Coordinates of C-alpha atoms and ligand atoms in Angstrom, one line a residue:
Chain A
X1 CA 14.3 20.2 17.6
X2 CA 11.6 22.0 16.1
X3 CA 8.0 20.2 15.0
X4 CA 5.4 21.4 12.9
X5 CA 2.2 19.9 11.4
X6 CA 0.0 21.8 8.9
X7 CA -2.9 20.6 10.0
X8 CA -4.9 21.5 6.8
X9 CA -3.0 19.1 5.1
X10 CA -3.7 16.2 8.1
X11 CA -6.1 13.6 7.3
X12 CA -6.1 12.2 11.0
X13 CA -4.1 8.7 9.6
X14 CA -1.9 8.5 13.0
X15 CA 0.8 7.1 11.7
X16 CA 2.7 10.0 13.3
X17 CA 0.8 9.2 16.7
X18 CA 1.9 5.5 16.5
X19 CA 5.6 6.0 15.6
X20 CA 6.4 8.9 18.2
X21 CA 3.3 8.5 20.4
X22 CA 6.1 10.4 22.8
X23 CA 5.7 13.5 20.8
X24 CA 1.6 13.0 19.0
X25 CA -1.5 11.9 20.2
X26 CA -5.3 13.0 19.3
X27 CA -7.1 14.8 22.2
X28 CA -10.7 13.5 23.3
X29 CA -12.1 15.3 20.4
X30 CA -10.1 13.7 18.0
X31 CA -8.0 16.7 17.2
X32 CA -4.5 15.8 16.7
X33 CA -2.1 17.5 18.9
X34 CA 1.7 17.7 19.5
X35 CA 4.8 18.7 20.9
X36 CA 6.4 21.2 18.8
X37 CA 9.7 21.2 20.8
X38 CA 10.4 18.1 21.6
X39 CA 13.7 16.7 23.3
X40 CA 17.0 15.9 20.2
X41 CA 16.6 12.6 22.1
X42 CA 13.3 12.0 20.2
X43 CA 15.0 12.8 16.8
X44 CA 14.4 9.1 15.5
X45 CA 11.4 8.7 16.3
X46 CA 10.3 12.3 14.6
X47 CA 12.0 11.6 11.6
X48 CA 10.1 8.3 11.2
X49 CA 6.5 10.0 12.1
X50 CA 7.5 12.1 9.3
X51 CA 8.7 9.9 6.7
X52 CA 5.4 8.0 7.5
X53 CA 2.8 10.6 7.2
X54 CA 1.5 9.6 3.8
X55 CA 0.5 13.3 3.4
X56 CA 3.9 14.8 4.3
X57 CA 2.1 17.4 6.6
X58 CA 4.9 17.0 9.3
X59 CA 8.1 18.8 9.0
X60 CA 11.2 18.5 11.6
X61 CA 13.5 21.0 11.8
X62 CA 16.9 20.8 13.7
X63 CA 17.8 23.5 16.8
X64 CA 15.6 25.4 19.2
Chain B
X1 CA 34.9 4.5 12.8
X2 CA 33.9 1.1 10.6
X3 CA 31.2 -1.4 11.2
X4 CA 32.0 -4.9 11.6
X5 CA 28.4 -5.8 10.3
X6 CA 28.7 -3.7 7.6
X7 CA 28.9 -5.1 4.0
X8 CA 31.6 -4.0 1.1
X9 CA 28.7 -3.6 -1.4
X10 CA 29.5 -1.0 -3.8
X11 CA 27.1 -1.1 -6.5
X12 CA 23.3 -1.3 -5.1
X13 CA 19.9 -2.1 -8.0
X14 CA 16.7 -1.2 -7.0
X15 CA 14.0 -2.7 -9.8
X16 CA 10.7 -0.5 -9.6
X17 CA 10.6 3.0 -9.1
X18 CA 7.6 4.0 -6.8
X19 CA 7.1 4.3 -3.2
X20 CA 8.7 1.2 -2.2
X21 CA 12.0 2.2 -4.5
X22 CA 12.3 5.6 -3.6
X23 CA 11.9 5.2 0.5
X24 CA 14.5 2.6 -0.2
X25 CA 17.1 4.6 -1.7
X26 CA 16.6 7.2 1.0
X27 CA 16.9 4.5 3.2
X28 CA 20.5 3.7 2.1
X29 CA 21.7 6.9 1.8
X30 CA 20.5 7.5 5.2
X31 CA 22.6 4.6 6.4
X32 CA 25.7 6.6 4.9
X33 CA 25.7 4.2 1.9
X34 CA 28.4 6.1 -0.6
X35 CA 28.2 3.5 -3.3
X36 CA 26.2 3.7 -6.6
X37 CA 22.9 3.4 -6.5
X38 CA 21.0 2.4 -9.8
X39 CA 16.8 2.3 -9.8
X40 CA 15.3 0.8 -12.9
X41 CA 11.2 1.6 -13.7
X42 CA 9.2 0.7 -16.4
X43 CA 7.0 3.7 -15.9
X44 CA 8.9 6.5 -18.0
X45 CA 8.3 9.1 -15.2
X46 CA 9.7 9.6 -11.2
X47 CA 8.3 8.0 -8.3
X48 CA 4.2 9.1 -7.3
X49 CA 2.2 8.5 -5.1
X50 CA -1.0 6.3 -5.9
X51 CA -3.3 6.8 -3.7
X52 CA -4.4 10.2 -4.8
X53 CA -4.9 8.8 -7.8
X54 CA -8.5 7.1 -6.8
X55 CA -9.7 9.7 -4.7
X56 CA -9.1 13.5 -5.3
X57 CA -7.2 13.3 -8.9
X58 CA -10.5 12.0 -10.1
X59 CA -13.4 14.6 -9.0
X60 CA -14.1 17.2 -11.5
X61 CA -12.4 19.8 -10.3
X62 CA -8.7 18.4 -9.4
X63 CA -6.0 19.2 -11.8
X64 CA -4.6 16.9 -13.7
X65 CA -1.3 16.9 -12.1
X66 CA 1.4 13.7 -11.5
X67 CA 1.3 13.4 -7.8
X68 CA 5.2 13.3 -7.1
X69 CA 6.9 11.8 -4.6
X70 CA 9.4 14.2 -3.8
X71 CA 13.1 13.4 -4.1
X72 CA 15.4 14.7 -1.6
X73 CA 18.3 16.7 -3.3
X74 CA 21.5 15.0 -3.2
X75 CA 20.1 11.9 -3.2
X76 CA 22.6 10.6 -6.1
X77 CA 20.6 7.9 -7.6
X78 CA 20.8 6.6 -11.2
X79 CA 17.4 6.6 -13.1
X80 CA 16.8 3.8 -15.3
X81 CA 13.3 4.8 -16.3
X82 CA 11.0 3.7 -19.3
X83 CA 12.9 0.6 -19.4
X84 CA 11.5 -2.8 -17.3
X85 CA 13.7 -5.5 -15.6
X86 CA 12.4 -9.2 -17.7
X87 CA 15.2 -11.5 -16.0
X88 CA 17.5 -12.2 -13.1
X89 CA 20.6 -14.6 -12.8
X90 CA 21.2 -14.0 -9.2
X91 CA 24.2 -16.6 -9.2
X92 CA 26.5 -13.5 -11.6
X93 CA 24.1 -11.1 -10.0
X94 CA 23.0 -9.7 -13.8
X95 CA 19.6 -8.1 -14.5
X96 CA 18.5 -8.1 -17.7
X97 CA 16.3 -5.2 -18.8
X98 CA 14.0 -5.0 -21.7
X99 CA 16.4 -2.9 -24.1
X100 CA 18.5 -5.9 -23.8
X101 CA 21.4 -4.1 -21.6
X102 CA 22.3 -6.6 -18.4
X103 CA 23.2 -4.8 -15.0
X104 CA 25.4 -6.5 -12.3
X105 CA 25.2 -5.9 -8.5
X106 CA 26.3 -6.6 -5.5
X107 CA 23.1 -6.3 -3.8
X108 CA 19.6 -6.4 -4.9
X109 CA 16.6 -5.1 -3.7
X110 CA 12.9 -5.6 -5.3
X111 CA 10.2 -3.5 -5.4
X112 CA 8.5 -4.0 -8.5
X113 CA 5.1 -4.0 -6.6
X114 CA 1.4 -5.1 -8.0
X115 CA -0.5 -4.9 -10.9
X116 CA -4.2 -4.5 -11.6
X117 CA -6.0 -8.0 -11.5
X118 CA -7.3 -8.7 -15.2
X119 CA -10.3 -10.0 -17.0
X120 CA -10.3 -13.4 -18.5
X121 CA -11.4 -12.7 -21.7
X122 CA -10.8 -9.6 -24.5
X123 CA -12.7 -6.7 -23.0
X124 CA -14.1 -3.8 -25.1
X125 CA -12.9 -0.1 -25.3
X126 CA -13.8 1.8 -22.1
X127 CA -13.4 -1.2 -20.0
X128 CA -10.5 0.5 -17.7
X129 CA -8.5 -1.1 -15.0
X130 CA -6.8 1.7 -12.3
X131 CA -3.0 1.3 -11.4
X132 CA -0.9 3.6 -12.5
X133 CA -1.0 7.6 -13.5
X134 CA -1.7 6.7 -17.6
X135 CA -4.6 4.6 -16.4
X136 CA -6.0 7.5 -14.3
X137 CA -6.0 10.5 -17.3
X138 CA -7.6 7.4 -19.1
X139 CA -10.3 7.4 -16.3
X140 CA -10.5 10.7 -16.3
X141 CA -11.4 11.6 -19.7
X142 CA -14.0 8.5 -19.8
X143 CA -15.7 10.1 -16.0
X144 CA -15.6 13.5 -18.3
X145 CA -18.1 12.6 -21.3
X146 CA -19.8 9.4 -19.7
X147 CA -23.6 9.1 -17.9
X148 CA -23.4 5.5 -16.9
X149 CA -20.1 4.3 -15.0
X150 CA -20.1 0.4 -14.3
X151 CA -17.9 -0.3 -11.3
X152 CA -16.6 -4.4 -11.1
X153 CA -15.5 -5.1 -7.4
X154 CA -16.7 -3.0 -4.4
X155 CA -13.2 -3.1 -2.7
X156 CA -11.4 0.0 -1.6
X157 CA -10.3 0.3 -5.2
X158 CA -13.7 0.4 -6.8
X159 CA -15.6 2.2 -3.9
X160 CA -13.3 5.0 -4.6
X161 CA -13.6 5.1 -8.1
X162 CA -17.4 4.8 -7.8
X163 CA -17.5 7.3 -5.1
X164 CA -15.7 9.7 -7.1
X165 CA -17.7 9.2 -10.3
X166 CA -20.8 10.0 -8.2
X167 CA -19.4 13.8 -7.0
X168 CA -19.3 14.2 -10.9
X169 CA -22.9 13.4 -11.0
X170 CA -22.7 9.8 -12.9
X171 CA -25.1 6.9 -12.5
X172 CA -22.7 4.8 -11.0
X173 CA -23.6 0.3 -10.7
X174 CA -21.2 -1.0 -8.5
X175 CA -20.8 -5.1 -8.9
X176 CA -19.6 -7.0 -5.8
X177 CA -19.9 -10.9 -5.9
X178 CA -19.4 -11.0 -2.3
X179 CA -23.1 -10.3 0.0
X180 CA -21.6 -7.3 1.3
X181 CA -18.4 -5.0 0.1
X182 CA -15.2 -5.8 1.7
X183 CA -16.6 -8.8 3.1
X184 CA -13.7 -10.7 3.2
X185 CA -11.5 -8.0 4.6
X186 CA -13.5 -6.3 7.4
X187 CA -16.1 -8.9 7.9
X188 CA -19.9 -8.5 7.5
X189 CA -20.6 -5.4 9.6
X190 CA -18.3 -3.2 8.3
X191 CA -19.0 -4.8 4.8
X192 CA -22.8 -3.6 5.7
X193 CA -21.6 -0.1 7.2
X194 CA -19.6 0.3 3.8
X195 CA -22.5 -0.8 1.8
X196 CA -24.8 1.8 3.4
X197 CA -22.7 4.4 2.2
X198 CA -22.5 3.8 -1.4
X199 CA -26.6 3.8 -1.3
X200 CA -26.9 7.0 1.0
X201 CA -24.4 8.6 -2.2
X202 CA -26.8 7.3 -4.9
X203 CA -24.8 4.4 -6.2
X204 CA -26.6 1.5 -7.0
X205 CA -25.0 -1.5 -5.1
X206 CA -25.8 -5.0 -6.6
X207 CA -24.4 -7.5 -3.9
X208 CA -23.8 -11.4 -4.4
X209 CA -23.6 -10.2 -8.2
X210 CA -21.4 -10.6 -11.1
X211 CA -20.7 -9.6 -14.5
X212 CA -22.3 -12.1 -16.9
X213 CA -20.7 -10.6 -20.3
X214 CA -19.7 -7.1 -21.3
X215 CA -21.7 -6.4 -24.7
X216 CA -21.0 -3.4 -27.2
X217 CA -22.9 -1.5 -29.5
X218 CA -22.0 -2.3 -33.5
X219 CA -19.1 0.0 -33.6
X220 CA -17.6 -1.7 -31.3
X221 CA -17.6 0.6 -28.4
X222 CA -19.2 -0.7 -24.6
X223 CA -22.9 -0.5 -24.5
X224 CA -23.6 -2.3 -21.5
X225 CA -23.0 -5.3 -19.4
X226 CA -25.4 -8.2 -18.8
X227 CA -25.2 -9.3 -14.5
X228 CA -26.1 -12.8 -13.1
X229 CA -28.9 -11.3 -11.4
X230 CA -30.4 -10.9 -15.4
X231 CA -30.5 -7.7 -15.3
X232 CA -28.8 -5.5 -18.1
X233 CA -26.9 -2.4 -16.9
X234 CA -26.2 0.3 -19.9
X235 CA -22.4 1.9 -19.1
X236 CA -20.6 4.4 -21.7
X237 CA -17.8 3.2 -19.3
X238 CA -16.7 0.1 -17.3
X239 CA -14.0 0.1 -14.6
X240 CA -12.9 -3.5 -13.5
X241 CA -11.6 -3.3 -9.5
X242 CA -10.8 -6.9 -9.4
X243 CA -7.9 -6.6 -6.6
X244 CA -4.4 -6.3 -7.4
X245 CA -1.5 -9.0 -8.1
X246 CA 2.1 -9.1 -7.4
X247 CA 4.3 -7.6 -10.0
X248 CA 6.5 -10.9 -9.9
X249 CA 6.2 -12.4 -12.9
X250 CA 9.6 -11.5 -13.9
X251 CA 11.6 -13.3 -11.9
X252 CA 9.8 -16.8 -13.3
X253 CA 12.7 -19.1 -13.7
X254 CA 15.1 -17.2 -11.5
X255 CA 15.4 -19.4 -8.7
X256 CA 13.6 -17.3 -6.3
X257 CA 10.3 -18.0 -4.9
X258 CA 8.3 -15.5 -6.3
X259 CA 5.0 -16.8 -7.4
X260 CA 1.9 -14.6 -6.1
X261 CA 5.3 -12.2 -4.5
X262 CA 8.7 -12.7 -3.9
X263 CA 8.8 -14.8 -0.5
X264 CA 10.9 -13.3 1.9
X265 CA 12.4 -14.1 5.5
X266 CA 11.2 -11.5 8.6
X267 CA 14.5 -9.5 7.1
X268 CA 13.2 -9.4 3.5
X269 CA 15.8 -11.4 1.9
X270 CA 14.0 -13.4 -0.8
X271 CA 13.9 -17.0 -0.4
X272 CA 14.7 -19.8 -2.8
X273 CA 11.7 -22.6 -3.1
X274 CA 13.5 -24.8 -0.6
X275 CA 13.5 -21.9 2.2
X276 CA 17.0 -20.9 2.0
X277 CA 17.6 -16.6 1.9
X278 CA 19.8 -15.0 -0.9
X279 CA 21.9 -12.7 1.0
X280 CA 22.0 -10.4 -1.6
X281 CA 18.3 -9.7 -2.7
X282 CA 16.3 -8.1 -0.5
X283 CA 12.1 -7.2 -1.6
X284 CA 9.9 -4.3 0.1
X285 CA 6.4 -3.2 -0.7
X286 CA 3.5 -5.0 -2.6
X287 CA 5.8 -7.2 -4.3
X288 CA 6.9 -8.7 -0.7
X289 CA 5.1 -11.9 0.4
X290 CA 6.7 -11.5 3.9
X291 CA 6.1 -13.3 7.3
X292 CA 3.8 -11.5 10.1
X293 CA 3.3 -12.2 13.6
X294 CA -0.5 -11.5 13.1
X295 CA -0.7 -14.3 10.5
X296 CA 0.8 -16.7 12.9
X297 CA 4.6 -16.3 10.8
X298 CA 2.7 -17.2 7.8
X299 CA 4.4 -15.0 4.6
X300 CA 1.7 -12.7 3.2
X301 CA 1.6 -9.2 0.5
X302 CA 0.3 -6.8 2.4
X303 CA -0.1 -4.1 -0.4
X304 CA -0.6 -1.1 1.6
X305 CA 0.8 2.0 1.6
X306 CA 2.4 2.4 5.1
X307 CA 3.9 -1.0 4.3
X308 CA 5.4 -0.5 1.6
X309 CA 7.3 2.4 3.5
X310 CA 8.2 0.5 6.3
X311 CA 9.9 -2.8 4.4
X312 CA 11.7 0.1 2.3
X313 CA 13.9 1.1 5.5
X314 CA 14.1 -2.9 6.5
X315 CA 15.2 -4.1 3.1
X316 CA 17.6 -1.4 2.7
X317 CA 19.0 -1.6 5.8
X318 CA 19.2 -5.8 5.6
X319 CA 21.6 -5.6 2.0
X320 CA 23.8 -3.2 4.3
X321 CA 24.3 -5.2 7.3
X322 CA 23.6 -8.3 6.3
X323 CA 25.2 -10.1 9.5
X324 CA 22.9 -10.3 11.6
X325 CA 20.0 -8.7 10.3
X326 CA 17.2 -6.9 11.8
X327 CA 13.6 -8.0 11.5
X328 CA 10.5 -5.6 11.0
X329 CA 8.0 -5.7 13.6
X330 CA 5.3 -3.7 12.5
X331 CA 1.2 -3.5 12.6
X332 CA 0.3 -3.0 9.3
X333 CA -2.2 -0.3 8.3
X334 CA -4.8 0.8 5.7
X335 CA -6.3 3.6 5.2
X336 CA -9.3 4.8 2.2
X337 CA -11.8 7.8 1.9
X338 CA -14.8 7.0 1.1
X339 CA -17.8 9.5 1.1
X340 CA -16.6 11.6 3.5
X341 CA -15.9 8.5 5.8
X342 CA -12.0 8.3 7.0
X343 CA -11.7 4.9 7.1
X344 CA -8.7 3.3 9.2
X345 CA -7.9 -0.2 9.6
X346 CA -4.3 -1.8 12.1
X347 CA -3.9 -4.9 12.4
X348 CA -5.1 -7.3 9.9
X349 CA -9.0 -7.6 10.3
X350 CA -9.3 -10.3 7.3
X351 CA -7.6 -13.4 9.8
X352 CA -10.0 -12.9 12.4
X353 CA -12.4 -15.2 13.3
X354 CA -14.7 -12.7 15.5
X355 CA -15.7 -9.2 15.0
X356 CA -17.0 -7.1 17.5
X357 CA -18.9 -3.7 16.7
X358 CA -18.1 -0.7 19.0
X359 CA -19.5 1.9 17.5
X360 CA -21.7 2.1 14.1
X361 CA -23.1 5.8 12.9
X362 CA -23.1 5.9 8.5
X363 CA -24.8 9.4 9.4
X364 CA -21.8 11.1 11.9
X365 CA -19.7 9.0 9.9
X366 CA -18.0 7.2 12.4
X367 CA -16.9 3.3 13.3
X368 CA -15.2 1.2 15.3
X369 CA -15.5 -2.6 15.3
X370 CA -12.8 -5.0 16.8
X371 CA -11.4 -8.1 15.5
X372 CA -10.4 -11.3 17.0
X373 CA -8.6 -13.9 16.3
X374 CA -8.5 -17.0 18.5
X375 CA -9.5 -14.8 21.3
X376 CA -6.1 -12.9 20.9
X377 CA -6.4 -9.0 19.2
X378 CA -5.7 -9.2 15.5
X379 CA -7.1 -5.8 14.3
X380 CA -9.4 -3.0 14.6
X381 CA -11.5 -0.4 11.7
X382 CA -12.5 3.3 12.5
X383 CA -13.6 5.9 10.8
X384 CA -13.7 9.6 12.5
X385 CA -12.0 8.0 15.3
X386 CA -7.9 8.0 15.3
X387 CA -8.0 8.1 18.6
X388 CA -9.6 4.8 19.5
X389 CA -7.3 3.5 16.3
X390 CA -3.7 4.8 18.2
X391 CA -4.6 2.8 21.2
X392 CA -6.0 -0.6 18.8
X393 CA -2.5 -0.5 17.2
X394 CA -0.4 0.1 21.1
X395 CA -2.1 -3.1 21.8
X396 CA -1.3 -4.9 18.7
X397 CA 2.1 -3.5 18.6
X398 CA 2.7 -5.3 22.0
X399 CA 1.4 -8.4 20.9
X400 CA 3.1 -7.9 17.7
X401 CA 6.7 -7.4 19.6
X402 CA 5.9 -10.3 21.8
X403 CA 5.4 -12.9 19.3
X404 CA 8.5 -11.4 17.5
X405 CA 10.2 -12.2 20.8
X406 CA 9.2 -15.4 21.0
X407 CA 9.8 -16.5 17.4
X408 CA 13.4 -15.3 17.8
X409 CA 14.0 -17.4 21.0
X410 CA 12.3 -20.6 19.6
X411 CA 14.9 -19.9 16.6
X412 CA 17.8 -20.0 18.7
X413 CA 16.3 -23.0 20.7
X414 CA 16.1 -24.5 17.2
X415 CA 19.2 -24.3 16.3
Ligands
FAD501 C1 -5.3 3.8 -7.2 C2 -4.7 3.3 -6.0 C3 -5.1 3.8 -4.7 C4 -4.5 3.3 -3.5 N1 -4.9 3.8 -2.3 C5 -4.4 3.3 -1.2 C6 -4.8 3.8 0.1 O1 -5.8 4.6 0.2 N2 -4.2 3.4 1.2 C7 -3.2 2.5 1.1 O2 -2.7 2.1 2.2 N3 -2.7 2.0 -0.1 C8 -3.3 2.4 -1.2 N4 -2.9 1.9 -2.4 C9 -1.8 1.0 -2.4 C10 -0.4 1.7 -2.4 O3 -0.4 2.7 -3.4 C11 0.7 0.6 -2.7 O4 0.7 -0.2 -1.6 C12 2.0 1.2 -2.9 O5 2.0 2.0 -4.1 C13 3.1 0.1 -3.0 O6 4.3 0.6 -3.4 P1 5.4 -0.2 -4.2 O7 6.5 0.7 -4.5 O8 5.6 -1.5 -3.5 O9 4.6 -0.7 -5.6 P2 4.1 0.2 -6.7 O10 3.6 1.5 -6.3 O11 3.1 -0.7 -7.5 O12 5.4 0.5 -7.7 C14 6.0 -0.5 -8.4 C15 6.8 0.1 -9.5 O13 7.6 -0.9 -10.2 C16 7.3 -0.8 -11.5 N5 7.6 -2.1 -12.1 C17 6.8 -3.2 -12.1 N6 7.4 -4.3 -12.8 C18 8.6 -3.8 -13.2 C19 9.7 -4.4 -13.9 N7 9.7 -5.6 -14.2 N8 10.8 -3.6 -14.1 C20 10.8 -2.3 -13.7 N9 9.8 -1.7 -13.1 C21 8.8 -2.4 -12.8 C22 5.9 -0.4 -11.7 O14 5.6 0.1 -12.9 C23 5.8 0.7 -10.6 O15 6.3 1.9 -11.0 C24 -3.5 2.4 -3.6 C25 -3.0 1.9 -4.9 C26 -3.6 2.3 -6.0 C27 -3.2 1.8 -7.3
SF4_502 S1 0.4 11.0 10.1 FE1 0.1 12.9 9.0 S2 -2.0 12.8 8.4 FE2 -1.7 11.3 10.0 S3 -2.3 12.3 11.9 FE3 -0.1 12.5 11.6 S4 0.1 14.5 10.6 FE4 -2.0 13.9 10.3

């Protein structure tokens, strides 16, 4: 599965980080980073970060 | 394959159609629900998102655009819109809505959500209340010809409004009863911290102060408003940010509990007034007064966004499978914008009984104070710091899932 985050959309809320800490976290400086390729197995839990981003700035995409 | 658990509902309402509504009718269809779904809203437009609506829709330069919440194609949903739900029979399962036409369902699910708190008394032109998108060209018209702006209530609400009216270059009063803004909600610090940047942007702050009397010019229009610290405030416009109420009062006389929010079990069935769920009606979102493991079980409206988003998925998901239903563990979460300050809040800060201040910089724009709650986490604030806020809400998510835990093994004891 593919991730992406426009990042000039992000307003730092986390909600991504806390529902799929597996695949978002912010780095020391705050900066929020990510796995853009995580594992299908994580497929929930992306779909919920996205559904939950109140600025729709993540999108998941399906394959490789 | 078929699920045992799985219900033969066939014909689904949802009443309000907003965040809570939408998310909920993507939340059936992405349990494979193939049956009708109907939403009825009394706004005569499709679902948007509100919180735009006191921050960046109302600076000078935004356009004037509905922010809509999108709807996925294929989504198959009937749009009742423009027309309000007044009554509910839930032993024939009939709505009735205000055209008079009756709906029947086999399952239910509410999510009408709040309403702007209102004056107790008639209130001049220009004396504006912020809810929905009609309120906010209203705003928006009155922030483009007015000087003076009179803000009542420094909540999030308010501070917004306020904050936005001062990018436009208003002389903005800002009324808060309480000593400090948000005092109630984040304690005194924060309250303070909050304070601090209204003044830095200009605003003029009048704590443990209230409106005494609006009072208008001879054609009628606002002039001013008198405040209980006897001073007299000229406005050209007035916007009254008294907090929000349940959009419940609808459902008076139709058996369910529903005054200050429908009251719902941890699986958002509504509950009658002796305690006892409707399986078939199901609330999500600001209309919910639901049970939290951070209130020790006690039912309470959250009214944030994220919430509203999350009991969406449970609600749904409870009128599908019913037997046994799954409860919704989450930390809530709050988030506003205010001066350039992203604030953050998990947990829920207003039960705690100690607050403890981490970090405290109105210049770099930063916070983080911790809250307590008989010595136990109960919540934490930031601003500029999501970091520190992911781990806060780990921790209360643990404490959160533990206490969800124990309240299901103390129900089985029980029965
Ligand atoms: C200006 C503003 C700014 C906000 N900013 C933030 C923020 O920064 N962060 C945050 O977390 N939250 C914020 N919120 C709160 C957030 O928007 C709400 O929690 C969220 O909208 C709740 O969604 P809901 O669907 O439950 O209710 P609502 O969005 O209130 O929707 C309910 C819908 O039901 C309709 N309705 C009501 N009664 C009936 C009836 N009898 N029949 C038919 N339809 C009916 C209403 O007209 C409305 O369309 C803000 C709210 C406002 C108003
Ligand atoms: S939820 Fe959205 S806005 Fe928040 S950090 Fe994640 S991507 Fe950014």
């Amino acid at each position: 599965m593919q991730i992406t985050v426009d990042l000039n959309l992000c307003e730092s809320h986390g909600q991504c980080v806390f529902a799929a800490p597996e695949i978002f976290a912010f780095d020391d400086d705050d900066r929020l980073t990510y796995d853009a390729a995580p594992s299908d197995a994580l497929r929930e839990a992306a779909d919920k970060a996205a559904a939950v981003c109140p600025v729709r700035a993540i999108t998941v995409l399906a394959g490789s | 394959m078929t699920d045992p658990n799985r219900t033969d509902r066939r014909e689904l309402v949802i009443v309000g159609a907003s965040l809570a509504g939408l998310r909920a009718a993507q939340a059936l269809r992405a349990e494979r629900f193939t049956g009708t779904i109907t939403v009825v809203g009394d706004e005569p437009r499709p679902p948007y998102d509100r919180p735009p609506l006191s921050k960046q829709l109302l600076t000078a330069d935004a356009r004037p655009t509905v922010p809509e919440l999108p709807v996925p194609d294929g989504l198959d949903v009937r749009w009742q819109l423009g027309c309000a739900a007044v009554a509910l029979a839930p032993d024939t399962r009939t709505l009735t809505l205000a055209d008079g036409t009756t709906l029947t369902y086999d399952g239910l699910l509410i999510a009408t959500g709040s309403t702007a708190r209102r004056w107790p008394a008639p209130l001049p032109p220009h004396v504006l209340t912020l809810r929905g998108w009609d309120d906010t060209l209203v705003l928006r018209d009155a922030l483009a010809t007015a000087r003076r702006l009179l803000v009542v209530g420094a909540g999030f609400l308010g501070g917004e409004v306020a904050a936005a009216a001062r990018t436009r270059g208003l002389d903005v009063t800002l009324v808060e009863a309480s000593a400090q803004p948000l005092q109630r909600a984040l304690g005194t610090d924060a309250g303070a911290y909050v304070a601090a940047l209204h003044r830095e942007s200009g605003i003029d702050l009048r704590t443990s102060t209230t409106v005494e009397e609006f009072r208008t010019h001879d054609d009628g229009q606002l002039a001013g408003a008198l405040l209980s610290d006897g001073s007299y405030h000229p406005a050209d416009a007035a916007v009254l940010a008294l907090g929000s109420l349940p959009a419940t009062d609808w459902l008076t006389g139709s058996g369910l509990d529903a005054e200050g929010g429908v009251r719902c079990d941890p699986y958002l069935r509504a509950l009658r007034p002796d305690g006892t769920p409707f399986t078939d009606v199901t609330v999500a979102g600001d209309a919910a007064r639901a049970p939290h493991p951070l209130a020790d079980h006690e039912p309470i409206v959250l009214g944030h966004w994220t919430n509203a988003v999350e009991q969406a998925a449970t609600a749904a998901r409870t009128l599908l499978h019913p037997d046994p239903p799954r409860p919704s563990p989450t930390v809530p979460s709050f988030w506003s914008d205010l001066h350039g300050a992203a604030i953050r809040s998990v947990g829920l800060p207003s039960r705690a009984d100690a607050a403890e201040v981490i970090e405290l910089d109105v210049i770099a724009r930063k916070l983080e104070v911790v809250y307590h709650r008989r010595g136990r986490l109960v919540g934490a604030l930031t601003a500029g710091r999501p970091g520190r806020l992911a781990t806060h809400h780990r921790h209360l998510q643990q404490i959160v899932d533990a206490a969800t835990r124990q309240a299901a093994a103390e129900a089985v004891q029980g029965n």
